[in-house]
CSV table of C-alpha atoms in Angstrom, one decimal:
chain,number,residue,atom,x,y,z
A,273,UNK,CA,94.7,115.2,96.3
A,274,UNK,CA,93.0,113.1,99.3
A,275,UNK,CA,90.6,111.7,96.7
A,276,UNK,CA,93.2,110.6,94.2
A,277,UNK,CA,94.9,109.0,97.3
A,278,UNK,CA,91.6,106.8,97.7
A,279,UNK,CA,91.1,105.7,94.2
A,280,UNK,CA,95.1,105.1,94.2
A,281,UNK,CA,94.7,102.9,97.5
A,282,UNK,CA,91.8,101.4,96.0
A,283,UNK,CA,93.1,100.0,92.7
A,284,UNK,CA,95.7,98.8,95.3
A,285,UNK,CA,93.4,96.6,96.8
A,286,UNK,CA,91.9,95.7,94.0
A,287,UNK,CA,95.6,94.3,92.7
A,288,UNK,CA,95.9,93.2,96.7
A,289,UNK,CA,92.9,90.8,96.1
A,290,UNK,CA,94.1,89.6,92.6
A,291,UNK,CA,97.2,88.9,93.8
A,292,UNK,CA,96.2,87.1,97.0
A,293,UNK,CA,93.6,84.6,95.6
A,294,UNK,CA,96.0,82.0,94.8
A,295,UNK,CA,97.1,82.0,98.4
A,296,UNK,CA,93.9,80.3,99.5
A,297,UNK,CA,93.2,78.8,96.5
A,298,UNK,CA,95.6,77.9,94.3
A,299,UNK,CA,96.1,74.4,96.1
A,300,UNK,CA,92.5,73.0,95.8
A,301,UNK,CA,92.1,74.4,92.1
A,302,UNK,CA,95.4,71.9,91.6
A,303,UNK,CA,94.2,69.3,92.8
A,304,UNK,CA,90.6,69.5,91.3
A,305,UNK,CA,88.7,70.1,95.1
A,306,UNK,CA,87.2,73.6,93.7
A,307,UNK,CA,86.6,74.7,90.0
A,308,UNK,CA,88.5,77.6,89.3
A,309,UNK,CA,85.4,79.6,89.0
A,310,UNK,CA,83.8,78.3,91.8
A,311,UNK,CA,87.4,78.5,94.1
A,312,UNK,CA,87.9,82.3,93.6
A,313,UNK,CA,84.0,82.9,93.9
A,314,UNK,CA,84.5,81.5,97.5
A,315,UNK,CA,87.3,83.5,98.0
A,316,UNK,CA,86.0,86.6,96.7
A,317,UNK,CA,82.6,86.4,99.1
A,318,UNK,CA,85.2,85.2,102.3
A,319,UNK,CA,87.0,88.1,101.3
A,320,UNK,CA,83.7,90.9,101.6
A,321,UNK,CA,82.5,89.1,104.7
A,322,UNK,CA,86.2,89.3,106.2
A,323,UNK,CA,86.4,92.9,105.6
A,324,UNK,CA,83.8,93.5,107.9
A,325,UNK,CA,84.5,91.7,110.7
A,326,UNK,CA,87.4,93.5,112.2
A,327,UNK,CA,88.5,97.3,112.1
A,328,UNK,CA,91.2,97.1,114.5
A,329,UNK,CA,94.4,96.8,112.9
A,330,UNK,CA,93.6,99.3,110.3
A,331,UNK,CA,94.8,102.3,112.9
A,332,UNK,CA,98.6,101.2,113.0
A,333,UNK,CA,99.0,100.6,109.2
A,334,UNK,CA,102.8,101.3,109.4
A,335,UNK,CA,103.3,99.4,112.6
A,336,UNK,CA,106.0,101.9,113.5
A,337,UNK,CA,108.5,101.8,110.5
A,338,UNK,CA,107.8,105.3,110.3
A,339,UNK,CA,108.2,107.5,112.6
A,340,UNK,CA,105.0,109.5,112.4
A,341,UNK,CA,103.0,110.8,115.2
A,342,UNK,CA,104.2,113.8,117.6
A,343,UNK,CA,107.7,113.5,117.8
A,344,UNK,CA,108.4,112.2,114.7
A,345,UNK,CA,107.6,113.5,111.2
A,346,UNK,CA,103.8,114.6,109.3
A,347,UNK,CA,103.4,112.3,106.3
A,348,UNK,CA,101.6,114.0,103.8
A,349,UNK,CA,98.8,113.0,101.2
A,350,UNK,CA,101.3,113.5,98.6
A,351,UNK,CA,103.5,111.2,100.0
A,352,UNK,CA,101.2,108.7,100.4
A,353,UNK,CA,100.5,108.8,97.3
A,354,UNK,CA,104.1,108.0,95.6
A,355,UNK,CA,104.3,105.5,98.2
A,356,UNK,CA,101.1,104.1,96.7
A,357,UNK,CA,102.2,104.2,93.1
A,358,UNK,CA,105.4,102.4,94.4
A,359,UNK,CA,103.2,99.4,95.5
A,360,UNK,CA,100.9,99.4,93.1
A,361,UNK,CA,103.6,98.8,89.9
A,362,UNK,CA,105.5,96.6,92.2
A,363,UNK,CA,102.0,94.5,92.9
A,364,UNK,CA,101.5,94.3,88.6
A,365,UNK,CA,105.6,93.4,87.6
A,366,UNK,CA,105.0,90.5,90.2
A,367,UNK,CA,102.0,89.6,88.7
A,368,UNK,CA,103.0,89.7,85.2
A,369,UNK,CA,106.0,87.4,86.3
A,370,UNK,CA,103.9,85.0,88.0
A,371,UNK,CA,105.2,85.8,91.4
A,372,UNK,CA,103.6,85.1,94.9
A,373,UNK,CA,105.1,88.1,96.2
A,374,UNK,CA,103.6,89.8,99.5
A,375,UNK,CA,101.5,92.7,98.9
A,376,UNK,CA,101.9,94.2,102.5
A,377,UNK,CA,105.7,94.2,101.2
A,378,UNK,CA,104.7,96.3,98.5
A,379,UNK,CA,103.1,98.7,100.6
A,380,UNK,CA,105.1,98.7,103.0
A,381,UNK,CA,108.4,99.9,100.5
A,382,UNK,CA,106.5,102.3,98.5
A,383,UNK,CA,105.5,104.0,101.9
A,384,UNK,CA,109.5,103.7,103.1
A,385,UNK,CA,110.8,104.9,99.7
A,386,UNK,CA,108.1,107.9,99.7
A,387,UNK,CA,109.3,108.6,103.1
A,388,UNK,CA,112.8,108.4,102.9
A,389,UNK,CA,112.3,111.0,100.3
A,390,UNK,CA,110.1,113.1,101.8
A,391,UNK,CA,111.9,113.3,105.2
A,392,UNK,CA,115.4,111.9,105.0
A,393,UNK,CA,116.4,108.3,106.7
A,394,UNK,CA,115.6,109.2,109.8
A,395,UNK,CA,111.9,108.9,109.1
A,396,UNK,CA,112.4,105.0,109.0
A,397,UNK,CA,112.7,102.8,112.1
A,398,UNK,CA,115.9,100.7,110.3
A,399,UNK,CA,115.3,98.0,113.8
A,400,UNK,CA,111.9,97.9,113.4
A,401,UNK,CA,111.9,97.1,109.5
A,402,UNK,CA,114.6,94.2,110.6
A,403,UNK,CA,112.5,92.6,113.2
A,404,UNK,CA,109.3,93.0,112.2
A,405,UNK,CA,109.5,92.6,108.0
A,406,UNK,CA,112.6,91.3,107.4
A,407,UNK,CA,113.4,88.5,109.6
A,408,UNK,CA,109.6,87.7,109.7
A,409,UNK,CA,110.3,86.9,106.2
A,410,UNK,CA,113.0,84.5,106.5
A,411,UNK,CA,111.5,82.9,108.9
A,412,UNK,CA,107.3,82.5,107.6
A,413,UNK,CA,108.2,79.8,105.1
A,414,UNK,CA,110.8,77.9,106.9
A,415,UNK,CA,108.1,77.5,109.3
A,416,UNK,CA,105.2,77.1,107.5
A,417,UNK,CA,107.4,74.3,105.2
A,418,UNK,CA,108.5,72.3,108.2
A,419,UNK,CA,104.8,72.4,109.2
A,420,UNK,CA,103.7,71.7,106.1
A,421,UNK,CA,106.3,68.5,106.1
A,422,UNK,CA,105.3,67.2,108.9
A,423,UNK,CA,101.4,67.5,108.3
A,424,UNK,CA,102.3,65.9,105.0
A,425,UNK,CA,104.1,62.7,106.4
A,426,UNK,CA,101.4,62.2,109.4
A,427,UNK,CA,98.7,62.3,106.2
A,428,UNK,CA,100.4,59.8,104.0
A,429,UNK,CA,101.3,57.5,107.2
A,430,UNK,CA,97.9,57.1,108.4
A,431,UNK,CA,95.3,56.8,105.0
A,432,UNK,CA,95.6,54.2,102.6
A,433,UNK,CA,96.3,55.1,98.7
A,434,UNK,CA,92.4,54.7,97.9
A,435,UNK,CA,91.0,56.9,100.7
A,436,UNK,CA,93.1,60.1,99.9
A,437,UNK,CA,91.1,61.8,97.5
A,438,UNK,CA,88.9,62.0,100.1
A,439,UNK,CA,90.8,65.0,101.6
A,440,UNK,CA,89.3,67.2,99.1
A,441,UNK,CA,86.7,67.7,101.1
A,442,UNK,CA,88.6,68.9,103.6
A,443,UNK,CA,90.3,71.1,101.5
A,444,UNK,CA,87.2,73.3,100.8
A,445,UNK,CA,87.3,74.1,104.7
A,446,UNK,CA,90.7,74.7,105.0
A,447,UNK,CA,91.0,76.8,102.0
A,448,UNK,CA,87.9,78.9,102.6
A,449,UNK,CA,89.4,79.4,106.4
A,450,UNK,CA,92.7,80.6,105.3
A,451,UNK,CA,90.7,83.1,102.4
A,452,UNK,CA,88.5,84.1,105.5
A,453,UNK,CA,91.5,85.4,107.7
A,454,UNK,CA,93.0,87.3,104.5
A,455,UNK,CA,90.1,89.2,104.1
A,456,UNK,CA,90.3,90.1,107.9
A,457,UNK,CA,93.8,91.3,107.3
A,458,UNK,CA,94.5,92.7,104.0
A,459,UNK,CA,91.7,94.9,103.3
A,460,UNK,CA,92.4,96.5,106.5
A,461,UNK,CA,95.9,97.7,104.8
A,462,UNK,CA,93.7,99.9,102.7
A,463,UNK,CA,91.3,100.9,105.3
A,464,UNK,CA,94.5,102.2,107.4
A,465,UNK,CA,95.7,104.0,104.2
A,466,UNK,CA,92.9,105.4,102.9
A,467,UNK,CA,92.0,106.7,107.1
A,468,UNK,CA,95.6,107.8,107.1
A,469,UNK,CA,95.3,109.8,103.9
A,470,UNK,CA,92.1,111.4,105.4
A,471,UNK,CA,93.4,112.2,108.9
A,472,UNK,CA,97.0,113.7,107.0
A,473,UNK,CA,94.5,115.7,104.9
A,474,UNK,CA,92.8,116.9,107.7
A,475,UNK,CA,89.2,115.6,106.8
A,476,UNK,CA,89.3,113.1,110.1
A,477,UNK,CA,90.5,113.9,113.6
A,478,UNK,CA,93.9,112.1,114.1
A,479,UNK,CA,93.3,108.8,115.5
A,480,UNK,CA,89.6,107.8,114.6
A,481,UNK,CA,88.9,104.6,113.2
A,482,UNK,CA,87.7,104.3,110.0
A,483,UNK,CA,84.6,105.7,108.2
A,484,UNK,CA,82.3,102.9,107.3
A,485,UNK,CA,82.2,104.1,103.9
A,486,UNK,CA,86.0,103.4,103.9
A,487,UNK,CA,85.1,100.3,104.8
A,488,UNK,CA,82.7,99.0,102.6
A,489,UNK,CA,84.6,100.6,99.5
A,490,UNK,CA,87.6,98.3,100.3
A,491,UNK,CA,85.7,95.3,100.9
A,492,UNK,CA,84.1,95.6,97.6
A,493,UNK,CA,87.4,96.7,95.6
A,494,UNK,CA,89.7,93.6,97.6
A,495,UNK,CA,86.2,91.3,96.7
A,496,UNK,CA,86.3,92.4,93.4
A,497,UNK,CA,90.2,92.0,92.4
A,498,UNK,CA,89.8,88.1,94.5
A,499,UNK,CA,87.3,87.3,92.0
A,500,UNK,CA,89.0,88.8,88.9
A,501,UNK,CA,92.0,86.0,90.1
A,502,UNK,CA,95.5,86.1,89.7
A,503,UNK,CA,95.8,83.0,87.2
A,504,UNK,CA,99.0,83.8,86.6
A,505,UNK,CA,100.5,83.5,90.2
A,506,UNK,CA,97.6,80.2,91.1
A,507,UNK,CA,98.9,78.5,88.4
A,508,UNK,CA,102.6,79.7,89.7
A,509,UNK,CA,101.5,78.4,93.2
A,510,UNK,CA,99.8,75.1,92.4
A,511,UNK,CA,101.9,73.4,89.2
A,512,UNK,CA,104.6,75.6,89.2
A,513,UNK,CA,106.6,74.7,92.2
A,514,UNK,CA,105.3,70.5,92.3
A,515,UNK,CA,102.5,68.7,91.6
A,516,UNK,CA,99.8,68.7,94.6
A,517,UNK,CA,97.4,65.6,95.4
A,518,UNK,CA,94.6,66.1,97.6
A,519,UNK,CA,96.3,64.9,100.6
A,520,UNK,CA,99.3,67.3,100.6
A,521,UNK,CA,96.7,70.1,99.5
A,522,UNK,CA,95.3,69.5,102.9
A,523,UNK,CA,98.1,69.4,104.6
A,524,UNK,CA,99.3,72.7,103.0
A,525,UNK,CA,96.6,74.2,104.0
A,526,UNK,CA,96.3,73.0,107.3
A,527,UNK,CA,100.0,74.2,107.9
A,528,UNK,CA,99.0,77.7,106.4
A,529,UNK,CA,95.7,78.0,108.7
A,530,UNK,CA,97.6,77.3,111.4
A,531,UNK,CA,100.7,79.1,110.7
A,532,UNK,CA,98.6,82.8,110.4
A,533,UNK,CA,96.5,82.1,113.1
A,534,UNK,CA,98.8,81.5,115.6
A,535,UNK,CA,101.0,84.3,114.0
A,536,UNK,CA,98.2,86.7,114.4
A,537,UNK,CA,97.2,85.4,117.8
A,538,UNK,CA,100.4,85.1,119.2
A,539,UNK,CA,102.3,88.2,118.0
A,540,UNK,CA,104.9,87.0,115.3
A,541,UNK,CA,103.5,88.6,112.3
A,542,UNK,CA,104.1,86.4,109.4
A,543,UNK,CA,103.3,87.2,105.7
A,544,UNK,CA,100.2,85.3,104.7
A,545,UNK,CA,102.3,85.2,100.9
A,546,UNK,CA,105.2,83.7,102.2
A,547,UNK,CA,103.4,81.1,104.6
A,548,UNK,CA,101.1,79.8,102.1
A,549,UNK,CA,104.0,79.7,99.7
A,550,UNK,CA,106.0,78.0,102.0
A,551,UNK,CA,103.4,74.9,102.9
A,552,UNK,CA,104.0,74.4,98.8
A,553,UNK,CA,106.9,73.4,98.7
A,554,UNK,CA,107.2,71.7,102.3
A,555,UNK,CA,104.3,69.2,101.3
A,556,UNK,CA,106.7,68.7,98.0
A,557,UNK,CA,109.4,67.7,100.2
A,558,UNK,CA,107.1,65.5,102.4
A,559,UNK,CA,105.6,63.4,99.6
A,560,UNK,CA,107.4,60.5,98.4
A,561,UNK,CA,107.9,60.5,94.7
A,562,UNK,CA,106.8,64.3,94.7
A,563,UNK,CA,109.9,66.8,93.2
A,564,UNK,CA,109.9,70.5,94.1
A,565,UNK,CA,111.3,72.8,91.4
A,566,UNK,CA,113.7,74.7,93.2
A,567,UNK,CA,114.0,77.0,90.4
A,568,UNK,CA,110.5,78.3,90.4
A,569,UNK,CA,111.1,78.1,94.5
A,570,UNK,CA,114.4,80.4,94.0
A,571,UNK,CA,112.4,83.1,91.0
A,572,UNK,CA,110.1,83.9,94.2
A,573,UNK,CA,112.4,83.8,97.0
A,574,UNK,CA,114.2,86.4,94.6
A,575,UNK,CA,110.7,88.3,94.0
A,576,UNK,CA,110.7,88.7,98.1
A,577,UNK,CA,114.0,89.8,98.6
A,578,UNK,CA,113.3,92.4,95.7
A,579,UNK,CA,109.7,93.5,96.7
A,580,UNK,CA,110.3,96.1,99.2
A,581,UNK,CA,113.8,98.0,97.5
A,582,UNK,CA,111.9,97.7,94.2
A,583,UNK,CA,108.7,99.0,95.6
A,584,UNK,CA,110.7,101.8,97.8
A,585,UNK,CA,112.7,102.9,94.5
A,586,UNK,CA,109.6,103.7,92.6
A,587,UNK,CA,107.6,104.9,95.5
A,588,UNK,CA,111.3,106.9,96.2
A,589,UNK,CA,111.0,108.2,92.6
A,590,UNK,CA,107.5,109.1,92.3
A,591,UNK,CA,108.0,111.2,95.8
A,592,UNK,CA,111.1,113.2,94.2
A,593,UNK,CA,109.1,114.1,91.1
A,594,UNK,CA,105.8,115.4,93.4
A,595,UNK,CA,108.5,117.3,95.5
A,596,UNK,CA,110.5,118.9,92.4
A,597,UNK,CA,107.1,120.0,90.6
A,598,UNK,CA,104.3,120.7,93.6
A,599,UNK,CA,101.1,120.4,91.2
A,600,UNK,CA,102.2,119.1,88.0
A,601,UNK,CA,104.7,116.5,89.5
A,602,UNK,CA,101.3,114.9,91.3
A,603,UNK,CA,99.7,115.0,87.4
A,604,UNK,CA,102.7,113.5,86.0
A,605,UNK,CA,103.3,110.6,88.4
A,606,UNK,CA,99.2,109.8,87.7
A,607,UNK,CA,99.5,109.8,84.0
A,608,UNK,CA,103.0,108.3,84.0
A,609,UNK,CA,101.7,105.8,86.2
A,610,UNK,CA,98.6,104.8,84.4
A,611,UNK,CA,100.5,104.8,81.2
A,612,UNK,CA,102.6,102.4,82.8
A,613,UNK,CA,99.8,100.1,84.3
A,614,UNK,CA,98.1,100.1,81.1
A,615,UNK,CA,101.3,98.9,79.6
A,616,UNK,CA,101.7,96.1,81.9
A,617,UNK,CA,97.8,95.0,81.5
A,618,UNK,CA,98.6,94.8,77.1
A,619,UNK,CA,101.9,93.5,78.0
A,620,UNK,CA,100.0,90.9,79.7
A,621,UNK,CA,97.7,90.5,76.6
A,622,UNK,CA,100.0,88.7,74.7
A,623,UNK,CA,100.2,85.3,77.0
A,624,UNK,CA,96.7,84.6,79.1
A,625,UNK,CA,96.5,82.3,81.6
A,626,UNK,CA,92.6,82.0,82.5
A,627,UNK,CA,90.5,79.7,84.3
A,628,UNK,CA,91.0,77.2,81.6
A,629,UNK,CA,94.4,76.8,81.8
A,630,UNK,CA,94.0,75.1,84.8
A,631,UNK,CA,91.2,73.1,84.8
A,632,UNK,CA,92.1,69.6,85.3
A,633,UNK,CA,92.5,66.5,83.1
A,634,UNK,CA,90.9,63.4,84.7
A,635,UNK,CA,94.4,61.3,84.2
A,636,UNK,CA,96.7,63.5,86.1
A,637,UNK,CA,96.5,61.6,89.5
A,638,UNK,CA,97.7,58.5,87.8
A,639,UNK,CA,101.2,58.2,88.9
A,640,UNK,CA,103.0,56.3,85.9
A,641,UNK,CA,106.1,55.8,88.1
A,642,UNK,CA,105.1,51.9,88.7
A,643,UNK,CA,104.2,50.6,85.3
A,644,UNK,CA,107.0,52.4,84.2
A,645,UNK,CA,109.3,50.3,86.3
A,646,UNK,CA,107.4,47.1,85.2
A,647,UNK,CA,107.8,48.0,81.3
A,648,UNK,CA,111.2,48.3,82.1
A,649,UNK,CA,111.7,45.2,83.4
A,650,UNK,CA,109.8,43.1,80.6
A,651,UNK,CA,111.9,44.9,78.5
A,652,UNK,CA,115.0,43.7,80.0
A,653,UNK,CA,113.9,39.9,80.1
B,48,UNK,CA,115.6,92.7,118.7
B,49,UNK,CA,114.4,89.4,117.0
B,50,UNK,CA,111.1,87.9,119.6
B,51,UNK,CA,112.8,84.1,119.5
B,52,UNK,CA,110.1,83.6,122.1
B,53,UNK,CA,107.3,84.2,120.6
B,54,UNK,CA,108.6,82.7,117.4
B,55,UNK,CA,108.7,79.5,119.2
B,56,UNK,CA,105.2,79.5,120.6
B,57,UNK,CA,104.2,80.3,117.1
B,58,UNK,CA,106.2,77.2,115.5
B,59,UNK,CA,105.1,75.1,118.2
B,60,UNK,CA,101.3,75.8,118.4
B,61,UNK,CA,101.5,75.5,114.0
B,62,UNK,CA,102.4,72.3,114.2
B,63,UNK,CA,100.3,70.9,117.2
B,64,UNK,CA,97.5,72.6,115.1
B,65,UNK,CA,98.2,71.8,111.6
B,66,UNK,CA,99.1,68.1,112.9
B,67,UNK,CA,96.0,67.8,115.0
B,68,UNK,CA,93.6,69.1,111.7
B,69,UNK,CA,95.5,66.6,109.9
B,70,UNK,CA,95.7,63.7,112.4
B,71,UNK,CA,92.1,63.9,112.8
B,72,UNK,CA,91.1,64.0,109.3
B,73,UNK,CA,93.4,61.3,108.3
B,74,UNK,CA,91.7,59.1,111.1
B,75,UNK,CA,88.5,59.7,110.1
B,76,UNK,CA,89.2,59.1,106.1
B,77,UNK,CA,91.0,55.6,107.5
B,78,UNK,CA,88.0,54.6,109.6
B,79,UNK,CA,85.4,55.9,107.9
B,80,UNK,CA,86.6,56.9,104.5
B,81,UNK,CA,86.2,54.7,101.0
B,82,UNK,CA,87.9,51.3,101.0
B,83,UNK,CA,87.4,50.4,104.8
B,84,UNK,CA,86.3,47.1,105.7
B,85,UNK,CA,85.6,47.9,109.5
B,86,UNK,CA,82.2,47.1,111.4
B,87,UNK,CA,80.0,49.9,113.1
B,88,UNK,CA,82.4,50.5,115.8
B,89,UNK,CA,84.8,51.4,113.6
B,90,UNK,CA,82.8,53.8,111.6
B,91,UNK,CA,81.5,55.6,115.0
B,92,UNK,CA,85.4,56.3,115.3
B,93,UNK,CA,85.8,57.7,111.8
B,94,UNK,CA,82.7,60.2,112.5
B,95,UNK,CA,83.9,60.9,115.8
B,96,UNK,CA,87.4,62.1,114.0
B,97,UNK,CA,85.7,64.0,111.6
B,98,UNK,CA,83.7,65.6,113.9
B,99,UNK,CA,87.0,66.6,116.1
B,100,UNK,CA,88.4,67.7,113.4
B,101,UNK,CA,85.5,70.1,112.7
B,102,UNK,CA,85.8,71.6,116.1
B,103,UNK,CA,89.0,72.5,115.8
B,104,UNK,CA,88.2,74.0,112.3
B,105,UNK,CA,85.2,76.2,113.9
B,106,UNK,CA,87.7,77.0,116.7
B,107,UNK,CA,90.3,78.3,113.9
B,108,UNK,CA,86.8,80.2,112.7
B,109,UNK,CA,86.5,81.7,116.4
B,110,UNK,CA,90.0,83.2,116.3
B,111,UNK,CA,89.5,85.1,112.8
B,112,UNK,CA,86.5,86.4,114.2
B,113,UNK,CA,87.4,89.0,116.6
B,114,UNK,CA,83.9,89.8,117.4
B,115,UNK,CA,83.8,86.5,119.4
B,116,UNK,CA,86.6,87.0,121.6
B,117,UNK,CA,86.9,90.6,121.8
């Protein structure tokens, strides 16, 4: 049981990392800073290295939504387990669709929906999940978009027109910084899992950090899903919502750097998703001439407001069917579950988007919006 | 329940440090950046943004690092 936990959380991970690349680096693939190849490459080493730098988060995985611990209730293996099939799906619809959604969302609902099941409502803390995922989530892109605004205006004010593609080499910083601080954060979620899922099993004394093997399993897996590379959600992410030149890629980055680290450092958790997807469409606004498709903008707000019902329904679901069958429920929800993601990966055979998709054409930077106006106006004489 | 507090510190210290990364580099590309037409002085500025604007980018560094200040 504890060891299909730990290849569950792992392929988690793995989707955590493909999912996540295009928060760092969808920006500088767009505007031609990094080569797609070489951008998720980056990110995928940041990633490893970011993994091992910090341990400490990955004791308080559930950050109090559920109530675990003495008083509260025992979660199980097995319910960490639906709960883990809850995020994982949730994590590959998302992707399929294109959709920046947060992966610590995912987890998060699959965990609730598993627990609700498994113990009854009272196993959730309903205040906790307000203030510290749901209002969080209003709030991260607001403020990474006014951010992102600002940083926008204060670029365009100050350089000339000829001098901003210089700001792609900035961008390589920025972006690597904000892939360095996701690999400190995220892989830790399935550090915290996989420890809780050994501690529930009884094979590690309740409140011990985590095994290094732990560790160096989920840095490789998270490495190894950044440099497979969500294409779908970095094309999403960089064309999707406006069209990025290097000096608003900076900016959005900038705003995103800043926005996590002084999140992380000064206690407001905010989604690194939801910031990064945020400084996307605040540099849109800031940039004269620049549009922002609010459609895409509203298909991923909706994908957010979704993730965690949808991931607790399925993680709810998988939990009934382990608790209605004891052995072959856990059998079923595996095969079920595989036949499903195996689905979703064909499904996902039939349109590709690949590194080439979004390699870039050497005329796209050419704004046609003045000679436009001047053909017009010969026209008219 | 909601920490408008510490949301506020958080909004406040993104955007001095977003706008200072971008101040900075925007400086430096306008001093010492293609397409300037400045003297030596002017260029010394330029480096001396950039190389602001790299401190601030190793401090960012020294905060996802927690060996460093932990």
């Amino acid at each position: 049981m504890v060891a299909l936990v730990i290849a569950l959380a792992l392929f988690f991970d793995f989707t955590n990392g493909f999912h996540d690349t295009a928060n760092a680096m969808a920006t500088p693939i767009a505007t031609g800073a990094l080569k797609p190849r070489v951008a998720v490459g980056i990110a995928a080493v940041l990633n490893l290295v970011g993994a091992f730098l910090s341990t400490t988060v990955a004791k308080t995985i559930s950050g109090g939504l559920i109530n675990e611990g003495h008083n509260g209730v025992l979660i199980t293996p097995t319910l960490i387990f639906a709960g883990l099939i809850g995020a994982v799906l949730w994590n590959l619809v998302t992707w399929v669709l294109g959709l920046p959604s947060s992966s610590s969302h995912a987890l998060f609902g699959g965990l609730i929906g598993a627990a609700i099941v498994g113990m009854g409502f009272d196993s959730i803390n309903l205040s906790i999940l307000l203030s510290n995922v749901v209002i969080p989530a209003v709030l991260a892109p607001i403020t990474a978009g006014l951010v992102a605004f600002l940083s926008t205006r204060i670029a365009y004010a100050i350089t000339k027109k000829r001098q901003r593609s210089g700001f792609r080499y900035g961008q390589i910083f920025t972006s690597s910084l904000v892939s360095l601080a996701h690999g400190t954060n995220d892989a830790q979620k399935t550090m915290g899992v996989i420890t809780l899922a050994l501690i529930a099993g009884g094979f590690q004394p309740s409140g011990s950090s985590p095994e290094f093997w732990v560790i160096l399993v989920c840095a490789i897996a998270i490495a190894m899903g950044t440099y497979t590379g969500g294409w779908r959600i970095i094309k999403t992410l960089g064309k999707g919502i406006t069209e990025i030149e290097p000096a608003q890629g900076f900016a959005a980055e900038a705003a995103t750097t800043a926005a996590i680290l002084a999140s992380t450092h000064l206690g407001f958790a905010l989604s690194t998703t939801q910031v990064a997807s945020g400084s996307v469409i605040g540099t849109g606004i800031g940039r004269k001439g620049a549009s922002v498709r609010w459609r895409t903008a509203g298909r991923i707000a909706l994908g957010w407001l979704i993730t965690i019902p949808a991931a607790a329904a399925v993680g709810a679901l998988a939990a009934l069917v382990t608790q209605a069958f004891p052995f072959w429920g856990v059998i079923g929800d595996a095969v079920v579950a595989t036949v499903i993601i195996v689905g979703i990966f064909l499904y996902s055979r039939r349109s590709t988007v690949t590194s080439h998709d979004l390699s870039l054409e050497p005329t796209q930077f050419v704004r046609p919006k003045k000679r436009k106006k001047k053909a017009l106006q010969e026209g008219t004489r | 329940m909601i920490a408008w507090g510490s949301f506020l510190v958080v909004l406040v210290a993104s955007v001095v440090g977003a706008g200072g990364v971008v101040t900075l580099f925007s400086l430096g590309l306008r001093f010492a950046g293609p397409d300037t037409a400045g003297g030596r002085r002017r260029r010394a500025l330029g480096v001396t943004c950039f190389v602001l604007c790299g401190a601030l980018i190793a401090f960012g560094v020294y905060l996802v690092i927690p060996f460093f200040h932990q």
